[in-house]
Amino acid sequence: MRAAILIAAGSALVPALPSARPGCRVMTMPARRLPRALPPFHDETVDSYVTRLAPANALTASELVAYLGVRPRKKTPRTDFLTPLSVVTGLPADTLRLALPEFMTDHVSDEPGHIGRPLALDKPRTLKRPACRRCVRAAGIDEAVTCWTTHDRNVCRRHRLWIGGGCNQPEDQIDISMLPSTVSADRHHRNLITRHGRRWVSDAFPDARDIFLGLIRDQYADPFGLVAAALEQLRGQDNRPVEVETALMVLFHPQIVTLTGLLACPTWEQRAMQSGDIDWLIREITMRDVLIGYVPHDKTDPLIDWVTKRFATHKFVARHGWHLYKILFPEETVQPLPAPGARVHRRTSPIRFGYVY
């Protein structure tokens, strides 16, 4: 079959014409459809889809890319794959755009199905992770699927699997059916996004996780061996052992989400500006059962260090331009187009009272 496909491709295997000007992209459209077209998984990466589509048609990934007529260079836009993939799969381009976020070209949209989807950006905090292995199998897919995702997609509530931090392969995903509090924390996490805005919660969550894990390494006592017991019970597929760092993220997910809500809420910033200290934030950490009896020891404390950097960011923006907030706190998902005359909810800067961003 492979030989038949390669022969049928003909000149389509030559990605660019010799007479093309340097730096000019020249694409050659595929000659015909592939024998087998696979439906893409929702929010799947283009690389993942091509990797699955190629062996289904007795090709390697590089042979399929050559057949598509795309020159895979570092600066080649992913949108170059859209039309060729539509030709070889027979799927409409709009269907592929709905499934593969890399084919979306705008950060704002009013098209149904696009609002709220993860942005496929080359940013340090942009996430690509394996999809829930049980959801993938339920879709009739035997191969691993990698998807663009957002910071809050840590739990598959349908299958009670941890699919968040530490899960670099589908086999790493952890059964958390014995941890109902972790599943409930996932709902709490979504509620925080509704209350404070995704932009601020997505910024606070990885910092809250690092702060909390840094604190418990120094202050947490485990006389009942809870962590050791969790390491024995939390297992990946085929009884695969779980890394200590991953087990801590799973076990203390409720506390990390609660701390995320505190850091994402502007109340602590306003109180800190009025009082000159962060005593309110420290009290709330104990009162909300994030870390009972927490008292910072010195300036190297993870929370103190984070607060210092946060106010340094506010001062930097106040000095150099308020537009920098959009760069320092980017959006994580496609945003809806604002309705004409609609009032947009914004936050107040603690440095310059009354300024909204």
GROMACS .gro file of C-alpha atoms in nm:
model
  357
    1MET     CA    1   0.000   0.000   0.000
    2ARG     CA    2   0.282   0.237   0.085
    3ALA     CA    3   0.434   0.196  -0.262
    4ALA     CA    4   0.098   0.259  -0.426
    5ILE     CA    5   0.050   0.578  -0.229
    6LEU     CA    6   0.398   0.707  -0.297
    7ILE     CA    7   0.364   0.639  -0.669
    8ALA     CA    8   0.024   0.809  -0.674
    9ALA     CA    9   0.174   1.112  -0.499
   10GLY     CA   10   0.416   1.163  -0.788
   11SER     CA   11   0.564   1.508  -0.793
   12ALA     CA   12   0.383   1.592  -0.468
   13LEU     CA   13   0.680   1.440  -0.284
   14VAL     CA   14   0.893   1.730  -0.407
   15PRO     CA   15   0.808   2.004  -0.155
   16ALA     CA   16   0.933   2.309  -0.346
   17LEU     CA   17   1.008   2.404  -0.705
   18PRO     CA   18   1.375   2.465  -0.793
   19SER     CA   19   1.290   2.805  -0.938
   20ALA     CA   20   1.134   2.934  -0.617
   21ARG     CA   21   1.286   3.249  -0.480
   22PRO     CA   22   1.489   3.212  -0.158
   23GLY     CA   23   1.269   3.250   0.148
   24CYS     CA   24   0.947   3.200  -0.048
   25ARG     CA   25   0.724   2.908   0.061
   26VAL     CA   26   0.597   2.705  -0.231
   27MET     CA   27   0.344   2.433  -0.147
   28THR     CA   28   0.240   2.145  -0.368
   29MET     CA   29  -0.109   2.018  -0.299
   30PRO     CA   30  -0.153   1.641  -0.249
   31ALA     CA   31  -0.276   1.452  -0.556
   32ARG     CA   32  -0.556   1.253  -0.388
   33ARG     CA   33  -0.712   1.138  -0.063
   34LEU     CA   34  -0.544   0.883   0.159
   35PRO     CA   35  -0.708   0.539   0.182
   36ARG     CA   36  -0.792   0.587   0.550
   37ALA     CA   37  -0.893   0.911   0.718
   38LEU     CA   38  -0.887   0.933   1.098
   39PRO     CA   39  -1.108   1.176   1.288
   40PRO     CA   40  -0.900   1.414   1.501
   41PHE     CA   41  -0.939   1.422   1.880
   42HIS     CA   42  -1.069   1.744   2.033
   43ASP     CA   43  -0.785   1.997   2.094
   44GLU     CA   44  -0.528   1.754   1.954
   45THR     CA   45  -0.193   1.890   1.839
   46VAL     CA   46  -0.111   1.880   1.468
   47ASP     CA   47   0.199   1.670   1.535
   48SER     CA   48  -0.008   1.416   1.728
   49TYR     CA   49  -0.267   1.393   1.450
   50VAL     CA   50  -0.007   1.352   1.175
   51THR     CA   51   0.173   1.090   1.385
   52ARG     CA   52  -0.150   0.888   1.411
   53LEU     CA   53  -0.261   0.943   1.052
   54ALA     CA   54   0.066   0.828   0.894
   55PRO     CA   55   0.086   0.465   1.020
   56ALA     CA   56  -0.286   0.421   0.955
   57ASN     CA   57  -0.196   0.467   0.587
   58ALA     CA   58   0.128   0.263   0.593
   59LEU     CA   59   0.347   0.575   0.592
   60THR     CA   60   0.602   0.727   0.822
   61ALA     CA   61   0.533   1.073   0.960
   62SER     CA   62   0.806   1.226   0.739
   63GLU     CA   63   0.661   1.058   0.428
   64LEU     CA   64   0.317   1.192   0.509
   65VAL     CA   65   0.452   1.545   0.560
   66ALA     CA   66   0.627   1.521   0.224
   67TYR     CA   67   0.304   1.405   0.063
   68LEU     CA   68   0.123   1.701   0.218
   69GLY     CA   69   0.371   1.928   0.041
   70VAL     CA   70   0.466   2.120   0.357
   71ARG     CA   71   0.823   2.220   0.430
   72PRO     CA   72   0.852   2.163   0.807
   73ARG     CA   73   1.087   2.440   0.910
   74LYS     CA   74   1.109   2.619   1.243
   75LYS     CA   75   0.912   2.923   1.122
   76THR     CA   76   0.665   2.731   0.906
   77PRO     CA   77   0.317   2.826   1.032
   78ARG     CA   78   0.096   2.537   1.135
   79THR     CA   79  -0.184   2.678   0.924
   80ASP     CA   80   0.010   2.551   0.619
   81PHE     CA   81  -0.108   2.202   0.714
   82LEU     CA   82  -0.478   2.293   0.710
   83THR     CA   83  -0.563   2.274   0.340
   84PRO     CA   84  -0.343   1.969   0.260
   85LEU     CA   85  -0.485   1.776   0.556
   86SER     CA   86  -0.835   1.865   0.443
   87VAL     CA   87  -0.754   1.728   0.096
   88VAL     CA   88  -0.600   1.399   0.209
   89THR     CA   89  -0.860   1.325   0.481
   90GLY     CA   90  -1.169   1.455   0.304
   91LEU     CA   91  -1.262   1.644   0.621
   92PRO     CA   92  -1.380   2.004   0.576
   93ALA     CA   93  -1.130   2.270   0.678
   94ASP     CA   94  -1.380   2.407   0.933
   95THR     CA   95  -1.399   2.066   1.099
   96LEU     CA   96  -1.021   2.054   1.134
   97ARG     CA   97  -1.015   2.408   1.273
   98LEU     CA   98  -1.270   2.309   1.537
   99ALA     CA   99  -1.061   2.009   1.638
  100LEU     CA  100  -0.702   2.138   1.614
  101PRO     CA  101  -0.634   2.467   1.798
  102GLU     CA  102  -0.320   2.541   1.594
  103PHE     CA  103  -0.544   2.617   1.296
  104MET     CA  104  -0.711   2.904   1.481
  105THR     CA  105  -0.554   3.234   1.380
  106ASP     CA  106  -0.723   3.481   1.618
  107HIS     CA  107  -0.716   3.521   1.996
  108VAL     CA  108  -1.073   3.652   1.992
  109SER     CA  109  -1.367   3.500   1.811
  110ASP     CA  110  -1.743   3.495   1.794
  111GLU     CA  111  -1.760   3.162   1.611
  112PRO     CA  112  -1.945   2.881   1.791
  113GLY     CA  113  -1.709   2.619   1.930
  114HIS     CA  114  -1.400   2.842   1.943
  115ILE     CA  115  -1.455   3.053   2.255
  116GLY     CA  116  -1.281   2.913   2.562
  117ARG     CA  117  -1.051   2.677   2.373
  118PRO     CA  118  -0.681   2.664   2.466
  119LEU     CA  119  -0.451   2.893   2.269
  120ALA     CA  120  -0.176   2.704   2.088
  121LEU     CA  121   0.105   2.946   2.168
  122ASP     CA  122   0.480   2.906   2.200
  123LYS     CA  123   0.486   3.029   2.559
  124PRO     CA  124   0.658   2.880   2.867
  125ARG     CA  125   0.328   2.813   3.045
  126THR     CA  126   0.136   2.686   2.742
  127LEU     CA  127   0.054   2.323   2.813
  128LYS     CA  128   0.055   2.012   2.593
  129ARG     CA  129  -0.031   1.687   2.768
  130PRO     CA  130  -0.160   1.339   2.685
  131ALA     CA  131  -0.538   1.321   2.670
  132CYS     CA  132  -0.714   1.101   2.925
  133ARG     CA  133  -0.624   0.750   2.817
  134ARG     CA  134  -0.974   0.619   2.895
  135CYS     CA  135  -1.142   0.897   2.694
  136VAL     CA  136  -0.910   0.812   2.405
  137ARG     CA  137  -0.999   0.444   2.420
  138ALA     CA  138  -1.369   0.530   2.443
  139ALA     CA  139  -1.325   0.721   2.115
  140GLY     CA  140  -1.190   0.405   1.952
  141ILE     CA  141  -0.829   0.527   1.936
  142ASP     CA  142  -0.550   0.286   2.027
  143GLU     CA  143  -0.259   0.531   2.000
  144ALA     CA  144  -0.154   0.802   2.244
  145VAL     CA  145  -0.307   1.144   2.177
  146THR     CA  146  -0.140   1.470   2.278
  147CYS     CA  147  -0.365   1.771   2.326
  148TRP     CA  148  -0.335   2.141   2.392
  149THR     CA  149  -0.476   2.199   2.736
  150THR     CA  150  -0.524   2.461   3.007
  151HIS     CA  151  -0.389   2.482   3.360
  152ASP     CA  152  -0.719   2.371   3.518
  153ARG     CA  153  -0.750   2.041   3.329
  154ASN     CA  154  -0.586   1.824   3.592
  155VAL     CA  155  -0.866   1.574   3.654
  156CYS     CA  156  -1.084   1.372   3.419
  157ARG     CA  157  -1.398   1.371   3.630
  158ARG     CA  158  -1.565   1.117   3.405
  159HIS     CA  159  -1.297   0.852   3.463
  160ARG     CA  160  -1.152   0.972   3.797
  161LEU     CA  161  -0.802   1.002   3.651
  162TRP     CA  162  -0.533   1.255   3.736
  163ILE     CA  163  -0.415   1.389   3.398
  164GLY     CA  164  -0.233   1.699   3.522
  165GLY     CA  165   0.120   1.772   3.640
  166GLY     CA  166   0.363   1.481   3.622
  167CYS     CA  167   0.170   1.297   3.348
  168ASN     CA  168   0.406   1.305   3.052
  169GLN     CA  169   0.276   0.977   2.909
  170PRO     CA  170  -0.075   0.824   2.916
  171GLU     CA  171   0.064   0.547   3.137
  172ASP     CA  172   0.153   0.808   3.402
  173GLN     CA  173  -0.212   0.906   3.458
  174ILE     CA  174  -0.325   0.813   3.809
  175ASP     CA  175  -0.649   0.661   3.933
  176ILE     CA  176  -0.779   0.899   4.202
  177SER     CA  177  -1.112   0.731   4.275
  178MET     CA  178  -0.993   0.692   4.637
  179LEU     CA  179  -0.939   1.073   4.665
  180PRO     CA  180  -1.282   1.238   4.633
  181SER     CA  181  -1.140   1.563   4.773
  182THR     CA  182  -0.909   1.593   4.472
  183VAL     CA  183  -1.204   1.550   4.236
  184SER     CA  184  -1.403   1.810   4.433
  185ALA     CA  185  -1.107   2.049   4.416
  186ASP     CA  186  -1.132   2.033   4.037
  187ARG     CA  187  -1.485   2.179   4.063
  188HIS     CA  188  -1.359   2.442   4.306
  189HIS     CA  189  -1.090   2.531   4.054
  190ARG     CA  190  -1.347   2.593   3.778
  191ASN     CA  191  -1.552   2.807   4.018
  192LEU     CA  192  -1.246   3.022   4.091
  193ILE     CA  193  -1.208   3.088   3.720
  194THR     CA  194  -1.568   3.207   3.702
  195ARG     CA  195  -1.521   3.427   4.008
  196HIS     CA  196  -1.180   3.587   3.942
  197GLY     CA  197  -1.123   3.537   3.570
  198ARG     CA  198  -0.916   3.275   3.391
  199ARG     CA  199  -0.631   3.516   3.326
  200TRP     CA  200  -0.557   3.562   3.696
  201VAL     CA  201  -0.626   3.208   3.812
  202SER     CA  202  -0.405   3.063   3.538
  203ASP     CA  203  -0.125   3.295   3.649
  204ALA     CA  204  -0.167   3.210   4.017
  205PHE     CA  205  -0.204   2.831   3.997
  206PRO     CA  206   0.153   2.724   3.905
  207ASP     CA  207   0.291   2.973   4.157
  208ALA     CA  208   0.055   2.848   4.428
  209ARG     CA  209   0.166   2.492   4.357
  210ASP     CA  210   0.534   2.583   4.380
  211ILE     CA  211   0.480   2.788   4.697
  212PHE     CA  212   0.279   2.518   4.872
  213LEU     CA  213   0.515   2.234   4.784
  214GLY     CA  214   0.807   2.453   4.890
  215LEU     CA  215   0.640   2.520   5.224
  216ILE     CA  216   0.551   2.160   5.308
  217ARG     CA  217   0.904   2.045   5.230
  218ASP     CA  218   1.026   2.274   5.510
  219GLN     CA  219   0.734   2.276   5.756
  220TYR     CA  220   0.508   1.978   5.701
  221ALA     CA  221   0.526   1.694   5.952
  222ASP     CA  222   0.379   1.358   5.853
  223PRO     CA  223   0.354   1.155   6.174
  224PHE     CA  224   0.085   0.927   6.030
  225GLY     CA  225   0.273   0.849   5.710
  226LEU     CA  226   0.009   0.994   5.477
  227VAL     CA  227   0.256   1.064   5.198
  228ALA     CA  228   0.407   0.717   5.223
  229ALA     CA  229   0.058   0.563   5.214
  230ALA     CA  230  -0.031   0.776   4.911
  231LEU     CA  231   0.278   0.656   4.728
  232GLU     CA  232   0.166   0.299   4.789
  233GLN     CA  233  -0.191   0.352   4.669
  234LEU     CA  234  -0.149   0.605   4.387
  235ARG     CA  235  -0.041   0.411   4.081
  236GLY     CA  236  -0.032   0.467   3.709
  237GLN     CA  237  -0.135   0.221   3.442
  238ASP     CA  238  -0.010  -0.135   3.493
  239ASN     CA  239   0.072  -0.050   3.856
  240ARG     CA  240   0.337   0.199   3.747
  241PRO     CA  241   0.490   0.377   4.054
  242VAL     CA  242   0.428   0.749   4.096
  243GLU     CA  243   0.701   1.008   4.148
  244VAL     CA  244   0.702   1.176   4.489
  245GLU     CA  245   0.650   1.523   4.337
  246THR     CA  246   0.348   1.401   4.139
  247ALA     CA  247   0.201   1.227   4.443
  248LEU     CA  248   0.227   1.550   4.643
  249MET     CA  249   0.050   1.744   4.368
  250VAL     CA  250  -0.233   1.491   4.363
  251LEU     CA  251  -0.264   1.448   4.739
  252PHE     CA  252  -0.257   1.821   4.820
  253HIS     CA  253  -0.449   1.944   4.515
  254PRO     CA  254  -0.735   2.080   4.734
  255GLN     CA  255  -0.492   2.295   4.936
  256ILE     CA  256  -0.312   2.415   4.622
  257VAL     CA  257  -0.643   2.518   4.462
  258THR     CA  258  -0.748   2.705   4.778
  259LEU     CA  259  -0.415   2.890   4.783
  260THR     CA  260  -0.464   2.967   4.414
  261GLY     CA  261  -0.793   3.137   4.498
  262LEU     CA  262  -0.622   3.351   4.763
  263LEU     CA  263  -0.343   3.461   4.530
  264ALA     CA  264  -0.576   3.525   4.236
  265CYS     CA  265  -0.810   3.741   4.446
  266PRO     CA  266  -0.714   4.114   4.451
  267THR     CA  267  -0.819   4.147   4.817
  268TRP     CA  268  -0.478   4.055   4.955
  269GLU     CA  269  -0.307   4.316   4.735
  270GLN     CA  270  -0.546   4.591   4.845
  271ARG     CA  271  -0.506   4.501   5.214
  272ALA     CA  272  -0.128   4.482   5.178
  273MET     CA  273  -0.119   4.832   5.026
  274GLN     CA  274  -0.335   4.971   5.309
  275SER     CA  275  -0.157   4.802   5.600
  276GLY     CA  276   0.196   4.767   5.464
  277ASP     CA  277   0.212   4.395   5.546
  278ILE     CA  278   0.060   4.063   5.437
  279ASP     CA  279  -0.071   3.950   5.776
  280TRP     CA  280  -0.421   3.906   5.630
  281LEU     CA  281  -0.293   3.666   5.365
  282ILE     CA  282  -0.095   3.469   5.622
  283ARG     CA  283  -0.400   3.438   5.850
  284GLU     CA  284  -0.618   3.323   5.562
  285ILE     CA  285  -0.372   3.045   5.476
  286THR     CA  286  -0.432   2.896   5.823
  287MET     CA  287  -0.804   2.977   5.845
  288ARG     CA  288  -0.876   2.812   5.510
  289ASP     CA  289  -0.678   2.499   5.602
  290VAL     CA  290  -0.413   2.551   5.338
  291LEU     CA  291  -0.133   2.509   5.591
  292ILE     CA  292  -0.237   2.525   5.957
  293GLY     CA  293  -0.007   2.725   6.182
  294TYR     CA  294   0.188   2.876   5.894
  295VAL     CA  295   0.428   3.154   5.993
  296PRO     CA  296   0.698   3.281   5.753
  297HIS     CA  297   1.046   3.250   5.901
  298ASP     CA  298   1.240   3.499   5.690
  299LYS     CA  299   1.257   3.671   5.350
  300THR     CA  300   1.355   3.343   5.181
  301ASP     CA  301   1.011   3.198   5.259
  302PRO     CA  302   0.845   3.094   4.927
  303LEU     CA  303   0.535   3.309   4.989
  304ILE     CA  304   0.734   3.618   5.091
  305ASP     CA  305   0.955   3.578   4.786
  306TRP     CA  306   0.649   3.552   4.559
  307VAL     CA  307   0.479   3.859   4.711
  308THR     CA  308   0.798   4.061   4.671
  309LYS     CA  309   0.822   3.968   4.304
  310ARG     CA  310   0.452   4.040   4.245
  311PHE     CA  311   0.475   4.396   4.377
  312ALA     CA  312   0.799   4.445   4.186
  313THR     CA  313   0.600   4.354   3.873
  314HIS     CA  314   0.329   4.610   3.958
  315LYS     CA  315   0.593   4.881   4.013
  316PHE     CA  316   0.768   4.794   3.687
  317VAL     CA  317   0.442   4.821   3.493
  318ALA     CA  318   0.351   5.149   3.666
  319ARG     CA  319   0.683   5.294   3.556
  320HIS     CA  320   0.700   5.163   3.199
  321GLY     CA  321   0.341   5.141   3.079
  322TRP     CA  322   0.013   4.978   3.176
  323HIS     CA  323  -0.008   4.794   2.844
  324LEU     CA  324   0.260   4.554   2.976
  325TYR     CA  325  -0.004   4.380   3.188
  326LYS     CA  326  -0.135   4.212   2.873
  327ILE     CA  327   0.213   4.071   2.808
  328LEU     CA  328   0.294   3.970   3.166
  329PHE     CA  329  -0.051   3.820   3.230
  330PRO     CA  330  -0.153   3.675   2.892
  331GLU     CA  331  -0.482   3.509   2.812
  332GLU     CA  332  -0.488   3.129   2.814
  333THR     CA  333  -0.791   3.067   2.593
  334VAL     CA  334  -0.973   3.220   2.297
  335GLN     CA  335  -1.175   3.517   2.420
  336PRO     CA  336  -1.519   3.623   2.294
  337LEU     CA  337  -1.552   3.942   2.094
  338PRO     CA  338  -1.682   4.215   2.327
  339ALA     CA  339  -2.036   4.318   2.254
  340PRO     CA  340  -2.078   4.682   2.147
  341GLY     CA  341  -2.122   4.895   2.456
  342ALA     CA  342  -2.074   4.603   2.694
  343ARG     CA  343  -1.901   4.674   3.023
  344VAL     CA  344  -1.584   4.467   3.055
  345HIS     CA  345  -1.487   4.358   3.408
  346ARG     CA  346  -1.130   4.455   3.489
  347ARG     CA  347  -0.915   4.462   3.799
  348THR     CA  348  -0.777   4.761   3.984
  349SER     CA  349  -0.402   4.806   4.004
  350PRO     CA  350  -0.281   4.820   4.368
  351ILE     CA  351  -0.007   5.066   4.274
  352ARG     CA  352  -0.226   5.329   4.111
  353PHE     CA  353  -0.569   5.332   4.269
  354GLY     CA  354  -0.848   5.346   4.016
  355TYR     CA  355  -0.646   5.223   3.718
  356VAL     CA  356  -0.808   4.919   3.558
  357TYR     CA  357  -0.643   4.659   3.337
   0.00000   0.00000   0.00000
